[in-house]
Every structure is written in C-alpha cells, then in structure tokens.
Short mmCIF file of C-alpha atoms in Angstrom, two decimals:
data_model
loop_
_atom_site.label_atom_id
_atom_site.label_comp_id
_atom_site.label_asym_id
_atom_site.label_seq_id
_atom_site.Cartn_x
_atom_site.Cartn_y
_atom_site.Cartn_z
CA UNK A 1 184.87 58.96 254.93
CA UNK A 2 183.23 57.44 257.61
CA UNK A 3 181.11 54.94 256.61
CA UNK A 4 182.25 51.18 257.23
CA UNK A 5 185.23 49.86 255.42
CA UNK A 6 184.54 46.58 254.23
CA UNK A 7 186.66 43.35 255.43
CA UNK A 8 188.04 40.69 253.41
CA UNK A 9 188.06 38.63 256.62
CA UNK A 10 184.20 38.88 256.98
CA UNK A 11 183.29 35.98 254.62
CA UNK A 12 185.96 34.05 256.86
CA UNK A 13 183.67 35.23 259.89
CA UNK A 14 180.40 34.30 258.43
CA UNK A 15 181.64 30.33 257.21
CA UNK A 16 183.09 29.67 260.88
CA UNK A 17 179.98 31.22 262.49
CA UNK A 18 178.61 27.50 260.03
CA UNK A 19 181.23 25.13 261.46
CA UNK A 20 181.87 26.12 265.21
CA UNK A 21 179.68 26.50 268.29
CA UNK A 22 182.08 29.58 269.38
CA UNK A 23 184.46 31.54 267.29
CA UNK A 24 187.00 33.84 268.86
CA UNK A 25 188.58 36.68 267.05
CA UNK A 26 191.73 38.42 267.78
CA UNK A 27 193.93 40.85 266.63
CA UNK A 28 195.95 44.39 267.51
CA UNK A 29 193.79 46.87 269.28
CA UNK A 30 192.39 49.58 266.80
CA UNK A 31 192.36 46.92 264.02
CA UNK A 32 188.35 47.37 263.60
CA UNK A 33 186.68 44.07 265.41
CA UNK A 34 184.47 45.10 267.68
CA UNK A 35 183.28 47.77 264.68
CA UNK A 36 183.22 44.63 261.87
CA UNK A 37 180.96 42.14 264.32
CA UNK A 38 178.78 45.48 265.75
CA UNK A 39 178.20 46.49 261.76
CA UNK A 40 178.13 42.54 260.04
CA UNK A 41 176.06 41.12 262.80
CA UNK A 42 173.99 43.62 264.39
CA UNK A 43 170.76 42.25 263.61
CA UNK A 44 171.64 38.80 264.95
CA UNK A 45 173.57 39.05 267.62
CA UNK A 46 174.29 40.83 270.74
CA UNK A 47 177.13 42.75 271.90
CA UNK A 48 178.56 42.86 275.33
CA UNK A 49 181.72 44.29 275.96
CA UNK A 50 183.72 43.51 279.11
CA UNK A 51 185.72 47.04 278.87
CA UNK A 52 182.42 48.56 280.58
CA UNK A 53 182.94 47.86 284.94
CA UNK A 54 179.39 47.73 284.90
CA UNK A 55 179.24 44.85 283.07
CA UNK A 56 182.16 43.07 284.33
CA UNK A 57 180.40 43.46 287.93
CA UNK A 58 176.76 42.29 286.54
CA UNK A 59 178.27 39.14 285.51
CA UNK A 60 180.97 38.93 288.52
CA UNK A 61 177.60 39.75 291.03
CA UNK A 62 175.71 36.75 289.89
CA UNK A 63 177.17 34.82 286.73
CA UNK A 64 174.57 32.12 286.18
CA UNK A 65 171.64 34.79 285.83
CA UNK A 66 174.55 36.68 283.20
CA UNK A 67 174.95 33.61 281.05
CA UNK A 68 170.79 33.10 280.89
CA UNK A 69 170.29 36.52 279.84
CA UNK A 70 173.04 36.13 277.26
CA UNK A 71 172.76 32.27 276.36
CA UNK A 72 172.78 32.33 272.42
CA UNK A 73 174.01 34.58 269.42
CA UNK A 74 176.34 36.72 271.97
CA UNK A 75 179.61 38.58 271.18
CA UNK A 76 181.69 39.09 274.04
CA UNK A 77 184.29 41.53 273.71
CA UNK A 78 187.27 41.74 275.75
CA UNK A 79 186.19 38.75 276.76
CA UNK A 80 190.27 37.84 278.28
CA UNK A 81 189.30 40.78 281.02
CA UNK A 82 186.62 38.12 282.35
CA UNK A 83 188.96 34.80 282.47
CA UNK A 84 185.83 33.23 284.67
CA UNK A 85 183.36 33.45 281.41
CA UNK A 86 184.92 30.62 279.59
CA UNK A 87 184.19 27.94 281.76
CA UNK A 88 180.84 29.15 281.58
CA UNK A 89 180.83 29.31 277.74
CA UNK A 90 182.51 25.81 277.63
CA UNK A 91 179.10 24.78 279.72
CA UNK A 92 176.51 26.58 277.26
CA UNK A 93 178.29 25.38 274.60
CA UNK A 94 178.39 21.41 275.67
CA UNK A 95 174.87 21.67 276.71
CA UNK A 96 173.84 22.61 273.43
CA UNK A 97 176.45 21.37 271.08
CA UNK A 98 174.98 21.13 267.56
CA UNK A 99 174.07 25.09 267.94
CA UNK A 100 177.42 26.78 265.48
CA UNK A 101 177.54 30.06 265.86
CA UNK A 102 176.20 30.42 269.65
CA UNK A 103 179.20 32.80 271.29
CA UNK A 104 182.01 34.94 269.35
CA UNK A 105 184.57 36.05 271.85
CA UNK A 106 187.28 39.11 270.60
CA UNK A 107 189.79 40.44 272.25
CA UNK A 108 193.25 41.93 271.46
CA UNK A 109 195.48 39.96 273.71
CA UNK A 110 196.46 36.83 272.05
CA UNK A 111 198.61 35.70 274.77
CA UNK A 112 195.80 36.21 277.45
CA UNK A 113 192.69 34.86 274.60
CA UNK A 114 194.82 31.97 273.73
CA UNK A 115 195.57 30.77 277.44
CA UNK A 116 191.94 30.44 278.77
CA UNK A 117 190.67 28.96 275.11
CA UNK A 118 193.38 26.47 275.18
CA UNK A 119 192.66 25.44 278.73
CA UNK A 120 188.57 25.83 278.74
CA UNK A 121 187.55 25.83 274.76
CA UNK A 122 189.75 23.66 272.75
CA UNK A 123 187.94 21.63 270.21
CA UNK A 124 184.98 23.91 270.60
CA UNK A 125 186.49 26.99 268.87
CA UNK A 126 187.42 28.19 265.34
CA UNK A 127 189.98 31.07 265.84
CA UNK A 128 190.70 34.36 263.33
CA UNK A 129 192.87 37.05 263.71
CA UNK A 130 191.46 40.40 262.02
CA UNK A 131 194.64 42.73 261.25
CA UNK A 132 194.57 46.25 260.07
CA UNK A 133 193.09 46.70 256.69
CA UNK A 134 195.18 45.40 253.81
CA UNK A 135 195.42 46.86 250.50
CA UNK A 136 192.67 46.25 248.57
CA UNK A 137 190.54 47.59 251.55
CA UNK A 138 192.05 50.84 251.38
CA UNK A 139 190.89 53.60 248.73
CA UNK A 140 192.53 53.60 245.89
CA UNK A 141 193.94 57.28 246.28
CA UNK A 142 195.81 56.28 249.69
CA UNK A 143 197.67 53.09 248.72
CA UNK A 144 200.79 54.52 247.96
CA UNK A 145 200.43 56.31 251.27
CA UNK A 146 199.62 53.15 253.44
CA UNK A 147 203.20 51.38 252.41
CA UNK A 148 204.86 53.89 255.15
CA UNK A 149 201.57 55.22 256.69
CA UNK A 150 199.86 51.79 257.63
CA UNK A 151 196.61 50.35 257.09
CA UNK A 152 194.40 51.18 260.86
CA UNK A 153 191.06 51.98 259.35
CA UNK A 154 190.17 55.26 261.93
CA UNK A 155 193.75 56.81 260.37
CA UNK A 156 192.52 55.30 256.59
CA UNK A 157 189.31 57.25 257.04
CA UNK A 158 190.81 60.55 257.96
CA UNK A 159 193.31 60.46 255.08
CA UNK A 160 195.92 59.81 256.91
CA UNK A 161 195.97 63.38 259.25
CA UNK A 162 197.34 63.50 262.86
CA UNK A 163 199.35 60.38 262.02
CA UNK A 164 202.21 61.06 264.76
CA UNK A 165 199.52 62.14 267.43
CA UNK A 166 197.39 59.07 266.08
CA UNK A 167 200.45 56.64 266.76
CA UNK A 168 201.80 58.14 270.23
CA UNK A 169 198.30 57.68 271.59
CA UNK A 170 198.39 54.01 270.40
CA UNK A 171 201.99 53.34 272.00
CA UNK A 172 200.87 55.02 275.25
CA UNK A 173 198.09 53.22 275.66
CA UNK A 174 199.37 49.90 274.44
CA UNK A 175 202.14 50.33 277.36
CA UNK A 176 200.05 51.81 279.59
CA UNK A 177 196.66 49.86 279.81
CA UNK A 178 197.79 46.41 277.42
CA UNK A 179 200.80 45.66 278.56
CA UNK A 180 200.11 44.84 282.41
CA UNK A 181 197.21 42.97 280.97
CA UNK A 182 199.69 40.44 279.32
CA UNK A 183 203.19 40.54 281.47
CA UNK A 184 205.43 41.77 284.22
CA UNK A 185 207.41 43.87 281.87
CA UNK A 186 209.94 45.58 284.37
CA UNK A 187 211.54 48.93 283.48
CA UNK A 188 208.74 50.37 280.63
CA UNK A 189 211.49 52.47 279.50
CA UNK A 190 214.00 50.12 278.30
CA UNK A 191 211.29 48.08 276.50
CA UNK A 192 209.88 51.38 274.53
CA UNK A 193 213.60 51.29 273.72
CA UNK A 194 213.72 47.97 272.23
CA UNK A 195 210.24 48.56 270.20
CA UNK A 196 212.26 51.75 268.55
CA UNK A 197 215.41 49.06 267.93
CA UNK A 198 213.68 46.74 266.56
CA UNK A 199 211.43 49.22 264.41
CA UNK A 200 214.69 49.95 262.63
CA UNK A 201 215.59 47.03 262.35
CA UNK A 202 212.30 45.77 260.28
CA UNK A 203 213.04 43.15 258.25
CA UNK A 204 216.12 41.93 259.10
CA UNK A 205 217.47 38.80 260.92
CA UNK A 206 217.39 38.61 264.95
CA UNK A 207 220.23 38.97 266.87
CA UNK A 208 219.51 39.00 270.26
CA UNK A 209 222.77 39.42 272.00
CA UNK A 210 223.03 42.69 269.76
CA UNK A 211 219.69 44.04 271.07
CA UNK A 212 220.29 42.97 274.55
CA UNK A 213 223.58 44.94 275.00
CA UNK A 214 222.48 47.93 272.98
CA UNK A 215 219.08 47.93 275.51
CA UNK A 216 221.49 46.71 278.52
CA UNK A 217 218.96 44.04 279.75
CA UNK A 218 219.88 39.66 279.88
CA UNK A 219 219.02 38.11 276.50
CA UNK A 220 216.61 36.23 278.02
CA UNK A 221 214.73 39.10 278.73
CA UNK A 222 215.19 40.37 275.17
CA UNK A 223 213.51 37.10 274.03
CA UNK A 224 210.51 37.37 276.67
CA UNK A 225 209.67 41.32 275.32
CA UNK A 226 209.62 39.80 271.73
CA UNK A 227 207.45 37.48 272.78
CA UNK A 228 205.04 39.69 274.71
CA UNK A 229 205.10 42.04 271.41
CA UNK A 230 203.88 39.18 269.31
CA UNK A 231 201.23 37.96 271.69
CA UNK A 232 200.14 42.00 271.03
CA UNK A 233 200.30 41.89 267.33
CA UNK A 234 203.08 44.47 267.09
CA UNK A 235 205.37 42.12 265.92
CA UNK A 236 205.57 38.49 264.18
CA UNK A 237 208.79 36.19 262.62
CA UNK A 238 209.55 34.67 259.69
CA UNK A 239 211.79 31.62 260.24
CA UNK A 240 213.83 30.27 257.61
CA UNK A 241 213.09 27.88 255.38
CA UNK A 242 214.85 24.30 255.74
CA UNK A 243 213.13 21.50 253.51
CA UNK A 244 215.55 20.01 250.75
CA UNK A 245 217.23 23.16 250.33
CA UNK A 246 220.90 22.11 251.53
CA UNK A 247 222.66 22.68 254.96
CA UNK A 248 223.95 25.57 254.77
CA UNK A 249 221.16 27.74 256.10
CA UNK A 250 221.14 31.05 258.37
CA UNK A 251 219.10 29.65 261.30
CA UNK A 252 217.74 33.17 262.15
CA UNK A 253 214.69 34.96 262.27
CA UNK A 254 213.63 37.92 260.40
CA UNK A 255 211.79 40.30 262.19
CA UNK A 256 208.33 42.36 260.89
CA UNK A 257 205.87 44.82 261.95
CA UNK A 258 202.42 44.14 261.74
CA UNK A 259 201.61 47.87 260.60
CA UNK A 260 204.46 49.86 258.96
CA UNK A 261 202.72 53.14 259.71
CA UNK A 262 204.28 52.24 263.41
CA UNK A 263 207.52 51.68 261.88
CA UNK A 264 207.63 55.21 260.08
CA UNK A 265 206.40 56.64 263.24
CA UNK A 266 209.15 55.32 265.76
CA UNK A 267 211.81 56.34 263.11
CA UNK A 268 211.13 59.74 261.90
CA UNK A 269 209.53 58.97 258.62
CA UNK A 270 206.41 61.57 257.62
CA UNK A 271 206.14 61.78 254.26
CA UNK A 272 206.94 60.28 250.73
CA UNK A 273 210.00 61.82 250.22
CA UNK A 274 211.82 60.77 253.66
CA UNK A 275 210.73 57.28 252.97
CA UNK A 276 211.93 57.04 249.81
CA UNK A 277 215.32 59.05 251.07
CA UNK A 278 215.28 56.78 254.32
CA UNK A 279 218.07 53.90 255.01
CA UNK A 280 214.92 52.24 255.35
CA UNK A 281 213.31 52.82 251.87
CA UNK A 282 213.69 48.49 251.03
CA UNK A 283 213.79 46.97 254.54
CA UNK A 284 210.22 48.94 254.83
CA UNK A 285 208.82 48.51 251.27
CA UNK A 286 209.92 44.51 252.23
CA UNK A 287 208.22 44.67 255.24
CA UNK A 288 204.80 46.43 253.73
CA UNK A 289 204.79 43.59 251.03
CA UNK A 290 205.46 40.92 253.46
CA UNK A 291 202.77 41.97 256.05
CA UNK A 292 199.99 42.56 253.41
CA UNK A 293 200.90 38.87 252.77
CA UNK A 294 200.46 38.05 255.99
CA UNK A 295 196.88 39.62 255.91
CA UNK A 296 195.73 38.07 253.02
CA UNK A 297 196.84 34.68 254.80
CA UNK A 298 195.12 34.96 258.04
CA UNK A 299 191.59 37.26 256.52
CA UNK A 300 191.22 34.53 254.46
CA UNK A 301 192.50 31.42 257.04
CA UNK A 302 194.71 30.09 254.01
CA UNK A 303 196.45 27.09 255.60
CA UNK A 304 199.86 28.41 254.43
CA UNK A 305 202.99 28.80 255.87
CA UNK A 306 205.40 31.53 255.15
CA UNK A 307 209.45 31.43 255.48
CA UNK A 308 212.53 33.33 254.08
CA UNK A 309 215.64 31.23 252.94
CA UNK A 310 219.00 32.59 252.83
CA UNK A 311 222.43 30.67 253.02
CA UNK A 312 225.93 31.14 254.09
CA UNK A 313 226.87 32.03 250.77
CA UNK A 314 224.29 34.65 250.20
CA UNK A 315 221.64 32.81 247.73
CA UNK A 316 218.36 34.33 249.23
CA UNK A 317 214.94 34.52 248.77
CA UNK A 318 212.89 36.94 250.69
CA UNK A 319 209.87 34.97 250.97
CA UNK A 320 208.61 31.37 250.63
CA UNK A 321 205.09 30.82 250.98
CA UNK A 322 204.66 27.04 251.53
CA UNK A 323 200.87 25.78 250.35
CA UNK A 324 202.05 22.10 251.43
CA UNK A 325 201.88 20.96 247.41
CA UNK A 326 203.65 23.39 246.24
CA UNK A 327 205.52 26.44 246.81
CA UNK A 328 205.65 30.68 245.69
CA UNK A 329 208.91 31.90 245.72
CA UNK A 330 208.57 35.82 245.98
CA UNK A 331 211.49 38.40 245.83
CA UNK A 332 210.69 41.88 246.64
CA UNK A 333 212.81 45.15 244.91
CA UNK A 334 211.86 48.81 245.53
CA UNK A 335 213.14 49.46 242.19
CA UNK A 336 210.90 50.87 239.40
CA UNK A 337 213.75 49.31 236.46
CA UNK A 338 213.69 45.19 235.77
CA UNK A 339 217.09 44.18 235.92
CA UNK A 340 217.55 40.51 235.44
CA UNK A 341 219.79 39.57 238.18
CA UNK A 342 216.95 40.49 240.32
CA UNK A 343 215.48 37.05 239.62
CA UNK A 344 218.91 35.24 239.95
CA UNK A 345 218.21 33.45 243.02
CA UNK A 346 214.78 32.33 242.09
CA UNK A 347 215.94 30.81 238.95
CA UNK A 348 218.34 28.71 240.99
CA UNK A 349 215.90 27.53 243.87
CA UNK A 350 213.31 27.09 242.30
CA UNK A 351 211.11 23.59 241.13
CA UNK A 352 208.71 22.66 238.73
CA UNK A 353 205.94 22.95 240.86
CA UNK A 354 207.18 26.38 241.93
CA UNK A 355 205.53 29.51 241.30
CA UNK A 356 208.34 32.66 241.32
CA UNK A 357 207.42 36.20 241.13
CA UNK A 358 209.55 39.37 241.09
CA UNK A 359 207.49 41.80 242.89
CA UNK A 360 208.58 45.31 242.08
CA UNK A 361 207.51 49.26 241.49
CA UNK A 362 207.88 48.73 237.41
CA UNK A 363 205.72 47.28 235.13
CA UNK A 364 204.51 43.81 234.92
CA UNK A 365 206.29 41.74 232.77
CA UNK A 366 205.90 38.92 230.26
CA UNK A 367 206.84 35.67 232.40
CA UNK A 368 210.33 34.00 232.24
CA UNK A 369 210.99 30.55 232.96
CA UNK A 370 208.19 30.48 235.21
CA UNK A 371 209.16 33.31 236.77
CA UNK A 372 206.36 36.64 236.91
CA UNK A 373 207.81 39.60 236.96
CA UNK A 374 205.13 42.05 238.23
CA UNK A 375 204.35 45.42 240.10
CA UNK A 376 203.64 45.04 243.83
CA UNK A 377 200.24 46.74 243.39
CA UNK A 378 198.87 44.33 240.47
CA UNK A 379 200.40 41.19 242.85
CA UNK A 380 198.03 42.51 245.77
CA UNK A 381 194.96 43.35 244.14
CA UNK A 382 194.52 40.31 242.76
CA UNK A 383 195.47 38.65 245.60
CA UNK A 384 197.75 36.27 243.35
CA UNK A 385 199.07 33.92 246.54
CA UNK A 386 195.49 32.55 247.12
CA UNK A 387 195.32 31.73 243.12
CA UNK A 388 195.69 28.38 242.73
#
C-alpha cells in the first residue's frame, strides 16, 4: 500500500487555487501536504521546500534573484522557517494581482504561518488546513482500527504496524525540532506531562486549576501550553453552545485530539480489546466521531461552526454543529443496543429546523420525530453534516 491516498480536501485545493493569488495550507506535521501538492500539482507547479539549508541560504544570499527564478506557480514549503519570503510574496503578488493561483505556501505551524500572513498577506490569501486522513479515506478493512489507531496516512499504509515506535518518533520530534519553532516552552518535561493529562482527559471539560496543580506549574502557564498545542494541531476546543438555549450553561471547554491514535498511544491502549476494556472506551469513541467531524468541516471549508451544550442540570448534547440557518444536533453512544433515552435530550432541545441524529455502533434506524438514529460508520461515509 503505497501508492497515494486520495484527499477529500483536494477539490478544496484546486477551487481556491481559482479564487486567490496565494493559498496557504496548514496542518499537523505527517498529515500528508507536502505529498498531496508534490502528487496533485506536479506538472504545474514547483516545489521548494525551506527544510533544505541550501535553499534557505540561496534565497537568504540574494532574495530578489530567488523570487525571479521562482515568480509564478511555486509551492513553498515550510515556508514559516523563511519569515522574510512573505513580504516578498505580498510584492509578486500585488504586482501581478489578477494571476489566482501564483504561490501556495504550507507549513505545519499555525501559530508561526498565521502571524506573518496576517501581518504581510491578509486579503491576498485563501487558507486550508489538511488534517490526517478521515474515514472515508482510509481502506475499508482498517476503519474500525483507525477509531483508536488514528488516521496519519504513512501508519494507514503500513496497516497500522510499529504504531508505538511510529508515535514516540512523532512526540520526540514535535518537542524536539517544532516546539522551539513556535514558543519558549520552559521545563519540556512538565509539558510532555500535561500532553499525557490531557490525553486522558479527551473529551471532557477544561479545568485548568486541576491540570495546573496536578502538573505543578501557574494556570497561566497551563493556558499558554494549550495554546501552543493548538497552534500545532495536537489539540482543538469545543466551546459551549449559548444562543436561546437558557442561562444555565457550563461555560467550559471540552477538550479533543486531533488524531486519537495519539491518544491510545500516551495511555496504554494497543489493541481492540484494551480500548473497548479502557475507562476510555466513550470519551475516545466521542472524540474519534467528533474529530472526523472536524475533518469533514475544514477538507471541505464548510462555513460551520461546531459547539457542545450542557447545563447545570445535566441536559446535554455532545455536539451542535451550527450551519447559521439551521442546526444538527448529534449525540454520540458506544453502544451497539438503541435504547430510547439515548435521544432524550435531543427531543427536548431541539427545533423545527433542527436536524438530530443518534450516532451509535447498532443499526440504523427508522427516524423518530426528526430524530435519525444511525450507525457512526453509515453517518461518515456519507458525509451526512455537509447534506443539506
């Protein structure tokens, strides 16, 4: 299996390369851009990556002559190690300003991308993230698999072997080479503690003070290491949904992993039957559902917002997914048996506009009330939250 895995994000790609003179892409390293633009765009564009010193120094040793010799149809990768280039892409581009589709910069530090395009680029750039592969990229055969193993297409293509060894050499770089790319971390240590924390505590609300005296470090500092692990796509937040809903709302965020097969790593989980035995069997299955989500959101630049509700009193939803007009309500249950209190809380929050669906391991059901009862796997593959 190594031929190229196919991305849903490349038609995404191919329209912006149509509406913007530059188009940057980011996303976690090892998620597969630099392979997608090398394989989708090799006979139009090309590729220059700034992880080579050689040609960092050719374009530090005499820029203007760089930028003629790459003027049009260029990807730069890495292009954050090179913060000088986008001054001199924001020149290219305003000389020639009716040309879409002139530069794509990647990289896979959002924090360090999004500073220099918001200071040199803004109104000039149409922005994707590429995440790892979601499940209707994955072979059929490993699905199952990829709800505790992940979804990084080099681990997809070899089945899913030297998964540990696979991980720990993605966590040392990441904290090794990434990390001092983005931030002053401090004590590496203590924040590899707080990644394993927070790994088991995947989908479940933030509480800082709890992390901060469990890692022994200031809050504050608790709150900058989150942030620095979502500018890295290790991490993102679902904040709670407020509109017309009442008062009585928990104000926290829930916390997810971008790949779960990170999760099982930093907590011991190998195989089918220690997830399924795991304390984490549902907060994981939530997360998997909630992340592939996620993907389908961002491959396919769906203008939607996503949210989890929950209230004093314990009426909760575990995801909202907010398409301005209207609204999906979507509950998530490991369970394989339809019991009908499952879809309590949807029944009471939701409108007439609403879509709710019961996403679960059983079998799909007839709809009630509005209300789809259906297995997690038929949900995905037909990619049901961008059918409208």
């Amino acid at each position: 299996m190594n031929s190229y895995i196919s991305r849903e994000a490349e038609a995404t790609l191919l329209k912006y390369l149509k509406i913007f003179p530059v188009v940057g892409i980011t996303g976690p390293r090892q998620s597969g851009k630099s392979t997608l633009l090398r394989t989708l765009l090799k006979d139009e564009y090309q590729y220059v990556s700034f992880d080579s010193p050689t040609v960092v120094a050719e374009f530090r040793d005499d820029p203007e002559r760089f930028m003629r010799i790459y003027s049009d149809r260029v990807i730069f990768d890495e292009a954050q190690k090179v913060p000088e280039i986008f001054n001199y892409v924001k020149l290219a581009v305003d000389n020639d300003r009716d040309n879409y589709g002139k530069f794509i910069l990647s990289g896979s530090s959002q924090f360090t991308l999004m500073k220099q395009i918001s200071e040199s680029l803004a109104g000039r750039i149409g922005l994707l993230s590429l995440l790892p592969l979601q499940f209707d990229e994955i072979p059929d055969g490993l699905q199952e698999r990829s709800i505790f193993n992940g979804g990084y297409p080099e681990l997809v293509k070899r089945d899913f072997e030297f998964s540990n060894e696979w991980y720990q050499g993605y966590i040392d770089t990441y904290l090794e080479k990434d990390l001092r790319s983005i931030s002053d971390i401090g004590n590496i240590r203590d924040f590899f503690r707080l990644i394993k924390l927070l790994a088991a505590r995947c989908s479940q609300q933030l509480n800082y003070s709890e992390l901060a005296n469990e890692v022994g470090v200031a809050v504050n500092t608790v709150k900058h290491w989150l942030s620095v692990l979502e500018a890295s796509y290790i991490i993102f937040m679902l904040p709670p949904f407020y509109e017309n809903l009442g008062k009585r709302i928990v104000k926290s965020s829930k916390l997810y992993f971008y790949d779960t097969g990170l999760v099982s790593f930093l907590t011991g989980i190998e195989n089918q039957r220690q997830f399924e035995s795991s304390v984490l069997y549902g907060p994981l299955f939530e997360n998997y559902i909630v992340s592939e989500i996620k993907k389908i959101i961002e491959h396919r630049k769906l203008f939607y917002d996503i949210y989890y509700y929950r209230t004093s009193t314990g009426v909760e939803v575990d995801l909202i997914i907010d398409q301005k007009s209207s609204k999906d309500l979507v509950e998530i249950k490991t369970s394989e048996t339809f019991n009908r209190k499952f879809i309590n809380s949807l029944e009471e929050l939701k409108t007439p506009s609403d879509r709710g669906f019961l996403l679960y391991r059983g079998i799909s059901k007839p709809s009630t009330d509005g209300i789809e009862t259906i297995n997690y796997k038929e949900y995905l593959a037909a990619k049901l939250i961008a059918d409208r």
